[in-house]
């Protein structure tokens, strides 16, 4: 659900719709995918249970995340704690999609803008 909301959101933003092709819009969504997964997990997880309910219904402990490496486990724990705070505020799917996507999307948009400016500068000098 969050991915669909994010795709719809990105598709209707005037700047993105007119300046980004379908592949670039897909990249915006892809760069936000981990955040969307974690936000989705928070919707199916009871607060303070220490157990994450995955999309298949299986339960995982935070210790299960250590199998991916300690660096990833800390990042995951930080993302998850933030997502649980967002859940506690009572946001809807659009709120969650925005929180997941906007920081990375604006970073990506800024990067694309810099490339466009560089192309413009270089084409004017040739």
Short mmCIF file of N, CA and C in Angstrom, two decimals:
data_model
loop_
_atom_site.label_atom_id
_atom_site.label_comp_id
_atom_site.label_asym_id
_atom_site.label_seq_id
_atom_site.Cartn_x
_atom_site.Cartn_y
_atom_site.Cartn_z
N UNK A 1 0.82 -1.20 0.00
CA UNK A 1 0.00 0.00 0.00
C UNK A 1 0.86 1.26 0.00
N UNK A 2 1.89 1.29 0.84
CA UNK A 2 2.74 2.48 0.89
C UNK A 2 3.42 2.74 -0.45
N UNK A 3 3.86 1.66 -1.12
CA UNK A 3 4.53 1.84 -2.41
C UNK A 3 3.57 2.45 -3.42
N UNK A 4 2.34 1.95 -3.45
CA UNK A 4 1.35 2.50 -4.39
C UNK A 4 1.09 3.97 -4.11
N UNK A 5 0.96 4.32 -2.84
CA UNK A 5 0.74 5.72 -2.47
C UNK A 5 1.93 6.56 -2.91
N UNK A 6 3.12 6.06 -2.69
CA UNK A 6 4.32 6.81 -3.07
C UNK A 6 4.41 6.97 -4.58
N UNK A 7 4.12 5.91 -5.34
CA UNK A 7 4.14 6.01 -6.80
C UNK A 7 3.14 7.05 -7.26
N UNK A 8 1.93 7.01 -6.71
CA UNK A 8 0.90 8.00 -7.07
C UNK A 8 1.36 9.40 -6.72
N UNK A 9 1.92 9.56 -5.53
CA UNK A 9 2.37 10.87 -5.08
C UNK A 9 3.45 11.43 -6.00
N UNK A 10 4.44 10.61 -6.30
CA UNK A 10 5.53 11.05 -7.16
C UNK A 10 5.02 11.38 -8.56
N UNK A 11 4.04 10.63 -9.03
CA UNK A 11 3.53 10.84 -10.39
C UNK A 11 2.78 12.15 -10.55
N UNK A 12 2.19 12.67 -9.48
CA UNK A 12 1.39 13.89 -9.61
C UNK A 12 2.13 15.17 -9.22
N UNK A 13 3.32 15.05 -8.66
CA UNK A 13 4.08 16.26 -8.34
C UNK A 13 4.47 16.95 -9.64
N UNK A 14 4.08 18.21 -9.81
CA UNK A 14 4.33 18.88 -11.10
C UNK A 14 5.80 18.87 -11.52
N UNK A 15 6.69 19.19 -10.62
CA UNK A 15 8.11 19.26 -10.99
C UNK A 15 8.61 17.89 -11.43
N UNK A 16 8.28 16.87 -10.67
CA UNK A 16 8.77 15.53 -10.99
C UNK A 16 8.12 15.02 -12.27
N UNK A 17 6.82 15.23 -12.41
CA UNK A 17 6.12 14.76 -13.60
C UNK A 17 6.66 15.33 -14.89
N UNK A 18 7.07 16.59 -14.86
CA UNK A 18 7.54 17.23 -16.09
C UNK A 18 9.05 17.11 -16.31
N UNK A 19 9.80 16.77 -15.29
CA UNK A 19 11.26 16.74 -15.42
C UNK A 19 11.90 15.36 -15.25
N UNK A 20 11.13 14.38 -14.84
CA UNK A 20 11.68 13.05 -14.62
C UNK A 20 10.95 12.04 -15.48
N UNK A 21 11.72 11.19 -16.15
CA UNK A 21 11.07 10.15 -16.95
C UNK A 21 10.65 9.00 -16.02
N UNK A 22 10.00 7.99 -16.60
CA UNK A 22 9.47 6.88 -15.81
C UNK A 22 10.58 6.15 -15.05
N UNK A 23 11.73 6.00 -15.67
CA UNK A 23 12.85 5.33 -15.01
C UNK A 23 13.35 6.08 -13.80
N UNK A 24 13.43 7.40 -13.92
CA UNK A 24 13.87 8.21 -12.78
C UNK A 24 12.84 8.20 -11.66
N UNK A 25 11.55 8.22 -12.02
CA UNK A 25 10.51 8.15 -10.99
C UNK A 25 10.58 6.80 -10.27
N UNK A 26 10.86 5.74 -11.03
CA UNK A 26 11.00 4.42 -10.41
C UNK A 26 12.18 4.42 -9.44
N UNK A 27 13.27 5.10 -9.81
CA UNK A 27 14.43 5.20 -8.93
C UNK A 27 14.07 5.90 -7.63
N UNK A 28 13.25 6.95 -7.71
CA UNK A 28 12.82 7.65 -6.50
C UNK A 28 12.11 6.70 -5.55
N UNK A 29 11.23 5.86 -6.10
CA UNK A 29 10.50 4.90 -5.27
C UNK A 29 11.45 3.84 -4.74
N UNK A 30 12.32 3.33 -5.60
CA UNK A 30 13.25 2.27 -5.20
C UNK A 30 14.16 2.74 -4.07
N UNK A 31 14.62 3.98 -4.13
CA UNK A 31 15.52 4.50 -3.09
C UNK A 31 14.80 4.62 -1.74
N UNK A 32 13.49 4.59 -1.75
CA UNK A 32 12.71 4.73 -0.52
C UNK A 32 12.16 3.39 -0.02
N UNK A 33 12.49 2.30 -0.70
CA UNK A 33 11.84 1.03 -0.43
C UNK A 33 12.08 0.51 0.98
N UNK A 34 13.31 0.59 1.49
CA UNK A 34 13.58 0.08 2.84
C UNK A 34 12.77 0.83 3.88
N UNK A 35 12.68 2.13 3.73
CA UNK A 35 11.88 2.91 4.67
C UNK A 35 10.42 2.49 4.61
N UNK A 36 9.92 2.22 3.40
CA UNK A 36 8.53 1.80 3.25
C UNK A 36 8.29 0.45 3.92
N UNK A 37 9.23 -0.47 3.77
CA UNK A 37 9.09 -1.79 4.41
C UNK A 37 9.03 -1.63 5.93
N UNK A 38 9.94 -0.85 6.47
CA UNK A 38 9.98 -0.68 7.93
C UNK A 38 8.72 0.01 8.43
N UNK A 39 8.25 1.02 7.69
CA UNK A 39 6.99 1.67 8.09
C UNK A 39 5.83 0.68 8.04
N UNK A 40 5.83 -0.19 7.05
CA UNK A 40 4.78 -1.20 6.95
C UNK A 40 4.85 -2.16 8.14
N UNK A 41 6.07 -2.55 8.52
CA UNK A 41 6.21 -3.44 9.67
C UNK A 41 5.65 -2.80 10.93
N UNK A 42 5.85 -1.52 11.09
CA UNK A 42 5.37 -0.87 12.31
C UNK A 42 3.85 -0.90 12.39
N UNK A 43 3.19 -0.95 11.25
CA UNK A 43 1.72 -0.98 11.27
C UNK A 43 1.19 -2.32 11.75
N UNK A 44 2.00 -3.39 11.64
CA UNK A 44 1.54 -4.71 12.05
C UNK A 44 2.21 -5.20 13.33
N UNK A 45 2.96 -4.33 13.97
CA UNK A 45 3.72 -4.71 15.16
C UNK A 45 3.16 -4.00 16.39
N UNK A 46 3.01 -4.75 17.46
CA UNK A 46 2.54 -4.15 18.70
C UNK A 46 3.67 -3.39 19.38
N UNK A 47 3.33 -2.21 19.86
CA UNK A 47 4.31 -1.36 20.55
C UNK A 47 4.92 -2.11 21.72
N UNK A 48 6.22 -1.99 21.89
CA UNK A 48 6.98 -2.56 23.02
C UNK A 48 6.96 -4.09 23.07
N UNK A 49 6.59 -4.76 21.98
CA UNK A 49 6.58 -6.22 22.01
C UNK A 49 7.95 -6.81 21.71
N UNK A 50 8.80 -6.03 21.02
CA UNK A 50 10.11 -6.55 20.64
C UNK A 50 10.04 -7.55 19.51
N UNK A 51 8.85 -7.72 18.94
CA UNK A 51 8.64 -8.68 17.86
C UNK A 51 8.06 -7.95 16.66
N UNK A 52 8.64 -8.22 15.49
CA UNK A 52 8.18 -7.62 14.24
C UNK A 52 7.36 -8.65 13.49
N UNK A 53 6.17 -8.29 13.07
CA UNK A 53 5.35 -9.18 12.27
C UNK A 53 5.59 -8.85 10.81
N UNK A 54 6.18 -9.79 10.07
CA UNK A 54 6.48 -9.58 8.66
C UNK A 54 5.24 -9.67 7.79
N UNK A 55 5.41 -9.37 6.50
CA UNK A 55 4.27 -9.37 5.59
C UNK A 55 3.67 -10.75 5.41
N UNK A 56 4.44 -11.81 5.69
CA UNK A 56 3.93 -13.17 5.58
C UNK A 56 3.25 -13.65 6.86
N UNK A 57 3.29 -12.81 7.90
CA UNK A 57 2.69 -13.19 9.17
C UNK A 57 3.67 -13.80 10.16
N UNK A 58 4.89 -14.09 9.72
CA UNK A 58 5.90 -14.63 10.63
C UNK A 58 6.40 -13.52 11.57
N UNK A 59 6.74 -13.91 12.77
CA UNK A 59 7.27 -12.97 13.75
C UNK A 59 8.79 -13.06 13.82
N UNK A 60 9.42 -11.90 13.91
CA UNK A 60 10.88 -11.82 13.99
C UNK A 60 11.24 -10.93 15.17
N UNK A 61 12.29 -11.30 15.88
CA UNK A 61 12.76 -10.45 16.98
C UNK A 61 13.80 -9.48 16.44
N UNK A 62 14.05 -8.43 17.19
CA UNK A 62 15.09 -7.49 16.79
C UNK A 62 16.44 -8.22 16.72
N UNK A 63 16.63 -9.25 17.53
CA UNK A 63 17.88 -10.01 17.48
C UNK A 63 18.05 -10.73 16.15
N UNK A 64 16.92 -11.09 15.50
CA UNK A 64 17.01 -11.72 14.18
C UNK A 64 17.68 -10.79 13.18
N UNK A 65 17.56 -9.49 13.40
CA UNK A 65 18.15 -8.53 12.48
C UNK A 65 19.67 -8.56 12.54
N UNK A 66 20.24 -9.11 13.62
CA UNK A 66 21.70 -9.16 13.75
C UNK A 66 22.32 -10.09 12.71
N UNK A 67 21.52 -10.95 12.12
CA UNK A 67 22.03 -11.86 11.10
C UNK A 67 22.51 -11.11 9.87
N UNK A 68 22.06 -9.87 9.71
CA UNK A 68 22.47 -9.06 8.56
C UNK A 68 23.73 -8.25 8.85
N UNK A 69 24.26 -8.35 10.05
CA UNK A 69 25.48 -7.61 10.42
C UNK A 69 25.18 -6.51 11.41
N UNK A 70 26.14 -6.22 12.25
CA UNK A 70 25.91 -5.26 13.33
C UNK A 70 25.66 -3.85 12.82
N UNK A 71 26.34 -3.45 11.75
CA UNK A 71 26.13 -2.10 11.21
C UNK A 71 24.69 -1.95 10.72
N UNK A 72 24.22 -2.96 10.00
CA UNK A 72 22.86 -2.91 9.48
C UNK A 72 21.85 -2.97 10.62
N UNK A 73 22.15 -3.77 11.64
CA UNK A 73 21.23 -3.91 12.77
C UNK A 73 21.00 -2.57 13.45
N UNK A 74 22.05 -1.78 13.65
CA UNK A 74 21.90 -0.47 14.30
C UNK A 74 21.09 0.47 13.42
N UNK A 75 21.37 0.48 12.12
CA UNK A 75 20.60 1.33 11.20
C UNK A 75 19.13 0.93 11.23
N UNK A 76 18.89 -0.39 11.19
CA UNK A 76 17.52 -0.87 11.23
C UNK A 76 16.84 -0.45 12.52
N UNK A 77 17.52 -0.61 13.64
CA UNK A 77 16.94 -0.24 14.94
C UNK A 77 16.58 1.24 14.97
N UNK A 78 17.44 2.08 14.40
CA UNK A 78 17.16 3.52 14.34
C UNK A 78 15.95 3.81 13.47
N UNK A 79 15.91 3.21 12.27
CA UNK A 79 14.77 3.40 11.38
C UNK A 79 13.48 2.94 12.07
N UNK A 80 13.57 1.76 12.69
CA UNK A 80 12.38 1.17 13.30
C UNK A 80 11.87 2.03 14.45
N UNK A 81 12.77 2.52 15.29
CA UNK A 81 12.36 3.37 16.41
C UNK A 81 11.68 4.64 15.90
N UNK A 82 12.23 5.22 14.85
CA UNK A 82 11.62 6.42 14.26
C UNK A 82 10.25 6.10 13.68
N UNK A 83 10.16 4.98 12.98
CA UNK A 83 8.88 4.58 12.39
C UNK A 83 7.82 4.34 13.45
N UNK A 84 8.22 3.76 14.58
CA UNK A 84 7.26 3.53 15.67
C UNK A 84 6.77 4.87 16.24
N UNK A 85 7.63 5.87 16.29
CA UNK A 85 7.21 7.20 16.75
C UNK A 85 6.20 7.80 15.77
N UNK A 86 6.45 7.60 14.48
CA UNK A 86 5.51 8.10 13.46
C UNK A 86 4.17 7.39 13.60
N UNK A 87 4.22 6.08 13.83
CA UNK A 87 2.98 5.31 14.02
C UNK A 87 2.20 5.85 15.21
N UNK A 88 2.90 6.17 16.29
CA UNK A 88 2.25 6.66 17.51
C UNK A 88 1.54 7.99 17.27
N UNK A 89 2.01 8.75 16.28
CA UNK A 89 1.36 10.03 15.96
C UNK A 89 0.06 9.83 15.18
N UNK A 90 -0.17 8.62 14.68
CA UNK A 90 -1.42 8.32 14.00
C UNK A 90 -1.46 8.72 12.53
N UNK A 91 -0.33 8.75 11.86
CA UNK A 91 -0.30 9.11 10.45
C UNK A 91 -0.98 8.05 9.58
N UNK A 92 -1.46 8.50 8.42
CA UNK A 92 -2.05 7.55 7.47
C UNK A 92 -0.99 7.11 6.46
N UNK A 93 -1.41 6.31 5.46
CA UNK A 93 -0.45 5.78 4.49
C UNK A 93 0.27 6.88 3.72
N UNK A 94 -0.43 7.96 3.39
CA UNK A 94 0.22 9.05 2.66
C UNK A 94 1.28 9.71 3.54
N UNK A 95 0.98 9.92 4.81
CA UNK A 95 1.97 10.48 5.73
C UNK A 95 3.22 9.60 5.77
N UNK A 96 3.01 8.30 5.88
CA UNK A 96 4.14 7.37 5.95
C UNK A 96 4.96 7.40 4.67
N UNK A 97 4.28 7.43 3.53
CA UNK A 97 4.98 7.48 2.25
C UNK A 97 5.81 8.75 2.13
N UNK A 98 5.24 9.86 2.56
CA UNK A 98 5.96 11.13 2.50
C UNK A 98 7.19 11.12 3.39
N UNK A 99 7.04 10.63 4.60
CA UNK A 99 8.16 10.58 5.53
C UNK A 99 9.26 9.67 4.98
N UNK A 100 8.87 8.57 4.37
CA UNK A 100 9.86 7.63 3.83
C UNK A 100 10.58 8.19 2.62
N UNK A 101 9.85 8.89 1.78
CA UNK A 101 10.39 9.26 0.48
C UNK A 101 11.03 10.63 0.41
N UNK A 102 10.45 11.60 1.03
CA UNK A 102 10.88 12.97 0.76
C UNK A 102 12.36 13.25 1.03
N UNK A 103 12.92 12.81 2.15
CA UNK A 103 14.35 13.12 2.35
C UNK A 103 15.24 12.58 1.25
N UNK A 104 15.03 11.33 0.86
CA UNK A 104 15.85 10.75 -0.20
C UNK A 104 15.49 11.32 -1.56
N UNK A 105 14.20 11.55 -1.79
CA UNK A 105 13.78 12.06 -3.08
C UNK A 105 14.34 13.46 -3.32
N UNK A 106 14.31 14.32 -2.31
CA UNK A 106 14.85 15.65 -2.49
C UNK A 106 16.36 15.61 -2.68
N UNK A 107 17.02 14.67 -2.02
CA UNK A 107 18.46 14.50 -2.23
C UNK A 107 18.71 14.09 -3.68
N UNK A 108 17.90 13.16 -4.19
CA UNK A 108 18.03 12.69 -5.57
C UNK A 108 17.71 13.82 -6.54
N UNK A 109 16.64 14.57 -6.26
CA UNK A 109 16.26 15.69 -7.13
C UNK A 109 17.38 16.73 -7.16
N UNK A 110 17.96 17.03 -6.01
CA UNK A 110 19.07 17.98 -5.96
C UNK A 110 20.24 17.49 -6.81
N UNK A 111 20.51 16.20 -6.74
CA UNK A 111 21.58 15.61 -7.54
C UNK A 111 21.28 15.77 -9.03
N UNK A 112 20.06 15.46 -9.44
CA UNK A 112 19.66 15.59 -10.85
C UNK A 112 19.76 17.05 -11.29
N UNK A 113 19.31 17.96 -10.43
CA UNK A 113 19.40 19.39 -10.76
C UNK A 113 20.85 19.82 -10.98
N UNK A 114 21.75 19.33 -10.15
CA UNK A 114 23.16 19.67 -10.31
C UNK A 114 23.70 19.16 -11.64
N UNK A 115 23.29 17.95 -12.02
CA UNK A 115 23.71 17.40 -13.31
C UNK A 115 23.17 18.27 -14.44
N UNK A 116 21.89 18.66 -14.36
CA UNK A 116 21.28 19.50 -15.39
C UNK A 116 22.00 20.84 -15.49
N UNK A 117 22.33 21.44 -14.35
CA UNK A 117 23.05 22.72 -14.36
C UNK A 117 24.43 22.56 -14.97
N UNK A 118 25.10 21.48 -14.63
CA UNK A 118 26.43 21.22 -15.18
C UNK A 118 26.35 21.04 -16.70
N UNK A 119 25.35 20.29 -17.16
CA UNK A 119 25.16 20.12 -18.61
C UNK A 119 24.94 21.46 -19.28
N UNK A 120 24.13 22.30 -18.66
CA UNK A 120 23.84 23.62 -19.22
C UNK A 120 25.10 24.47 -19.29
N UNK A 121 25.88 24.47 -18.23
CA UNK A 121 27.12 25.25 -18.20
C UNK A 121 28.08 24.76 -19.27
N UNK A 122 28.22 23.44 -19.36
CA UNK A 122 29.14 22.87 -20.34
C UNK A 122 28.67 23.14 -21.77
N UNK A 123 27.38 23.06 -22.02
CA UNK A 123 26.88 23.30 -23.38
C UNK A 123 27.05 24.76 -23.78
N UNK A 124 26.99 25.67 -22.84
CA UNK A 124 27.19 27.10 -23.13
C UNK A 124 28.66 27.42 -23.41
N UNK A 125 29.57 26.60 -22.90
CA UNK A 125 30.99 26.86 -23.09
C UNK A 125 31.52 26.21 -24.37
N UNK A 126 30.74 25.35 -24.95
CA UNK A 126 31.19 24.65 -26.17
C UNK A 126 30.84 25.44 -27.40
#
